[in-house]
């Protein structure tokens, strides 16, 4: 479990996006054993959620800053 209060920089989000590419490739590779593909799928879902949450909070923060 990760801390929900983690802050991510643009660089760390870029690193997560790069990791997501690798995970998605692993999931789609039929030569990789199914348990490893399943693990990659779970990790990819976690990474996607982190990226989506960060993008959403960044947009929300930007919108609030514009209304002050």
PDB file of C-alpha atoms in Angstrom:
ATOM      1  CA  UNK A   1       0.000   0.000   0.000  1.00  0.00           C
ATOM      2  CA  UNK A   2       1.243   3.482  -0.766  1.00  0.00           C
ATOM      3  CA  UNK A   3       0.744   6.649   1.188  1.00  0.00           C
ATOM      4  CA  UNK A   4      -2.161   8.634  -0.303  1.00  0.00           C
ATOM      5  CA  UNK A   5      -0.358  11.885   0.480  1.00  0.00           C
ATOM      6  CA  UNK A   6       2.587  11.263  -1.817  1.00  0.00           C
ATOM      7  CA  UNK A   7       3.469  14.110  -4.119  1.00  0.00           C
ATOM      8  CA  UNK A   8       4.796  13.319  -7.558  1.00  0.00           C
ATOM      9  CA  UNK A   9       6.972  15.563  -9.672  1.00  0.00           C
ATOM     10  CA  UNK A  10       6.670  15.805 -13.442  1.00  0.00           C
ATOM     11  CA  UNK A  11       9.820  13.710 -13.636  1.00  0.00           C
ATOM     12  CA  UNK A  12       8.436  10.949 -11.450  1.00  0.00           C
ATOM     13  CA  UNK A  13       5.215  10.873 -13.501  1.00  0.00           C
ATOM     14  CA  UNK A  14       7.334  10.576 -16.654  1.00  0.00           C
ATOM     15  CA  UNK A  15       9.161   7.652 -15.037  1.00  0.00           C
ATOM     16  CA  UNK A  16       5.844   6.026 -14.173  1.00  0.00           C
ATOM     17  CA  UNK A  17       4.665   6.459 -17.768  1.00  0.00           C
ATOM     18  CA  UNK A  18       7.851   4.751 -18.987  1.00  0.00           C
ATOM     19  CA  UNK A  19       7.264   1.942 -16.491  1.00  0.00           C
ATOM     20  CA  UNK A  20       3.689   1.620 -17.725  1.00  0.00           C
ATOM     21  CA  UNK A  21       4.924   1.049 -21.289  1.00  0.00           C
ATOM     22  CA  UNK A  22       7.087  -1.837 -20.070  1.00  0.00           C
ATOM     23  CA  UNK A  23       4.267  -3.297 -17.990  1.00  0.00           C
ATOM     24  CA  UNK A  24       1.791  -3.091 -20.871  1.00  0.00           C
ATOM     25  CA  UNK A  25       4.299  -4.827 -23.155  1.00  0.00           C
ATOM     26  CA  UNK A  26       4.728  -7.571 -20.568  1.00  0.00           C
ATOM     27  CA  UNK A  27       0.978  -8.055 -20.259  1.00  0.00           C
ATOM     28  CA  UNK A  28       0.651  -8.418 -24.028  1.00  0.00           C
ATOM     29  CA  UNK A  29       3.557 -10.835 -24.487  1.00  0.00           C
ATOM     30  CA  UNK A  30       2.208 -14.381 -24.752  1.00  0.00           C
ATOM     31  CA  UNK A  31       5.717 -15.808 -24.296  1.00  0.00           C
ATOM     32  CA  UNK A  32       5.866 -14.545 -20.712  1.00  0.00           C
ATOM     33  CA  UNK A  33       4.390 -16.950 -18.138  1.00  0.00           C
ATOM     34  CA  UNK A  34       0.826 -16.114 -17.104  1.00  0.00           C
ATOM     35  CA  UNK A  35       1.649 -15.434 -13.421  1.00  0.00           C
ATOM     36  CA  UNK A  36       4.162 -12.770 -14.473  1.00  0.00           C
ATOM     37  CA  UNK A  37       1.664 -11.249 -16.903  1.00  0.00           C
ATOM     38  CA  UNK A  38      -0.947 -11.198 -14.133  1.00  0.00           C
ATOM     39  CA  UNK A  39       1.491  -9.417 -11.824  1.00  0.00           C
ATOM     40  CA  UNK A  40       2.356  -6.922 -14.556  1.00  0.00           C
ATOM     41  CA  UNK A  41      -1.368  -6.285 -15.107  1.00  0.00           C
ATOM     42  CA  UNK A  42      -1.884  -5.542 -11.414  1.00  0.00           C
ATOM     43  CA  UNK A  43       1.144  -3.259 -11.334  1.00  0.00           C
ATOM     44  CA  UNK A  44      -0.006  -1.493 -14.514  1.00  0.00           C
ATOM     45  CA  UNK A  45      -3.414  -0.815 -12.973  1.00  0.00           C
ATOM     46  CA  UNK A  46      -1.728   0.662  -9.891  1.00  0.00           C
ATOM     47  CA  UNK A  47       0.567   2.856 -11.979  1.00  0.00           C
ATOM     48  CA  UNK A  48      -2.354   4.034 -14.142  1.00  0.00           C
ATOM     49  CA  UNK A  49      -4.308   4.970 -11.016  1.00  0.00           C
ATOM     50  CA  UNK A  50      -1.369   6.974  -9.662  1.00  0.00           C
ATOM     51  CA  UNK A  51      -0.928   8.817 -12.961  1.00  0.00           C
ATOM     52  CA  UNK A  52      -4.658   9.506 -13.295  1.00  0.00           C
ATOM     53  CA  UNK A  53      -4.889  10.727  -9.695  1.00  0.00           C
ATOM     54  CA  UNK A  54      -1.889  13.017 -10.157  1.00  0.00           C
ATOM     55  CA  UNK A  55      -3.220  14.470 -13.411  1.00  0.00           C
ATOM     56  CA  UNK A  56      -6.637  14.989 -11.842  1.00  0.00           C
ATOM     57  CA  UNK A  57      -5.212  16.716  -8.762  1.00  0.00           C
ATOM     58  CA  UNK A  58      -2.912  18.862 -10.908  1.00  0.00           C
ATOM     59  CA  UNK A  59      -5.842  20.058 -13.001  1.00  0.00           C
ATOM     60  CA  UNK A  60      -7.939  20.648  -9.900  1.00  0.00           C
ATOM     61  CA  UNK A  61      -5.157  22.689  -8.294  1.00  0.00           C
ATOM     62  CA  UNK A  62      -4.702  24.741 -11.455  1.00  0.00           C
ATOM     63  CA  UNK A  63      -8.432  25.436 -11.674  1.00  0.00           C
ATOM     64  CA  UNK A  64      -8.575  26.531  -8.028  1.00  0.00           C
ATOM     65  CA  UNK A  65      -5.570  28.817  -8.453  1.00  0.00           C
ATOM     66  CA  UNK A  66      -7.344  30.533 -11.344  1.00  0.00           C
ATOM     67  CA  UNK A  67     -10.404  31.281  -9.203  1.00  0.00           C
ATOM     68  CA  UNK A  68      -8.593  33.011  -6.351  1.00  0.00           C
TER      69      UNK A  68
END
